[in-house]
Amino acid sequence: MDEGKTSTDPLSSGSIARVNRPKRDAIVWYDRISPWYDALVARFDRAPRNHGINLLNAETGDWVLEVGFGTGRALVSLADSVGSNGRVVGLDSSGGMCDVTRERVAEADVADRVSLVRGDAERPPFDGDAFDAVFASFTLELFDTPALPTVLGEWRRVLRDDGRLGVVALSKRDAGPVTRAYERLHEAFPRYADCRPIFVRELLEEAGFTVVEAETYPLWGLTAEIVVATSRRRDDDLST
């Protein structure tokens, strides 16, 4: 368990690299690689993603939103967790990923409890207090730095009071030489190395979440941060 907290302001100038790729370019890129995405990255992201799902601990009957579901592997796992009385909704901006996931969900025989929505996570088309849990794996770090408070604010909005948020993302905490080299790669080739390390725990706390579990996971010289937080309304929220 990683209990430490860096003093770095997660949104201060230069603390997190910017994302210079336009959203439209990102959608085109993910549409293009969707048929081969698993072959390209499955060995990289499977273990921390699965660990994040375990920590989120979705329960029978829960309504769960996954943001940036990719090829749908986590959606199937979450659908198994919530059972026939629950519901899992996937939100992704890539039509290609939606096509791949639709086939996977059908093959797993969980289509009766899974809905796919193509849309923007900065403006999720859902009512407030709609979900018991939100899950995002290697998704939060795709958003440009100024957009991060908006994104997390929207995720908090759609969560019920005391709902759970699980985030798996590349971490900038205790960044070593491989992380710094990857950041340089991101700066040089933003269209391809689009994920960049972020301060996950600090960003969630800044957005008003209460962190209940935070772990780091070694990832081929990089570090993944796995954080579960609650949307429980704080006293200062209730007084406004």
Steps between C-alpha positions, in 0.01 A plus 500: 500500500631842407409740779728786401387818335715726287494871577491582129193690388354263236368786289785748537681616187730227373419236763302292249579499129237639266312291243550669166305258282154622391210280612400432143848364422476274805166359388632431150808330645301272732252418225792395283676279755189354668520160321861456619489687829507193722799357316685830545433577866327207675818376668570853620171594660325174594648442847458852645155531343386172659647607833307825476176309433564285807560806719187673370305194615179552304215311665191314386234745389736796457475745212854559373634740237828426324655801327724420204414131480726425203449142384264415786701259713425690821134539402461123488667459839282770653188344347589171669539685832166686491304196391165488324348758736771759432592713202829600340517798267803562283591847368759538223555750218630244248253328270760235420538410866121484532486248214768277653341518844151425372630168362686419823197571716282279280753215510515524880119479517465813714329726243184499713675709769742713291428822310752675275490876451718690258577839651741741668607439860526876553124515443360158598134481389368366828290635784661586831516230768447230236776253591629312800850487354713645221808325362769637266812313397778686313244765404536795737853574379371545142332831589689827472603644835254795508213256431576269793294689764201508262529128423525400866221739594272332247593154624420612853170651383374170354595306813252449778590633842765268642552346154840356410749612236778267386783642289797320350750732332866561428652662806740791536556429868864420576578526128815313403713511184262285296207727586699809408605340172139411426395860566754615243356245257152639567621853427670392176224271370170609661290333233629156597624517862182672613483374859726702726571453872278695741457540877191284537439515873557875520271570206216300655539673835511840331169411329333429835531122516606318816770243426445167675766288328809598302762264365779512246567222252830445313447513127800423280711771659206738529255514791125464496302663778182325611270714711152436637316799644154582622277785388369547853395864536724686740369738768615805302306371196182465701528850645512674160 
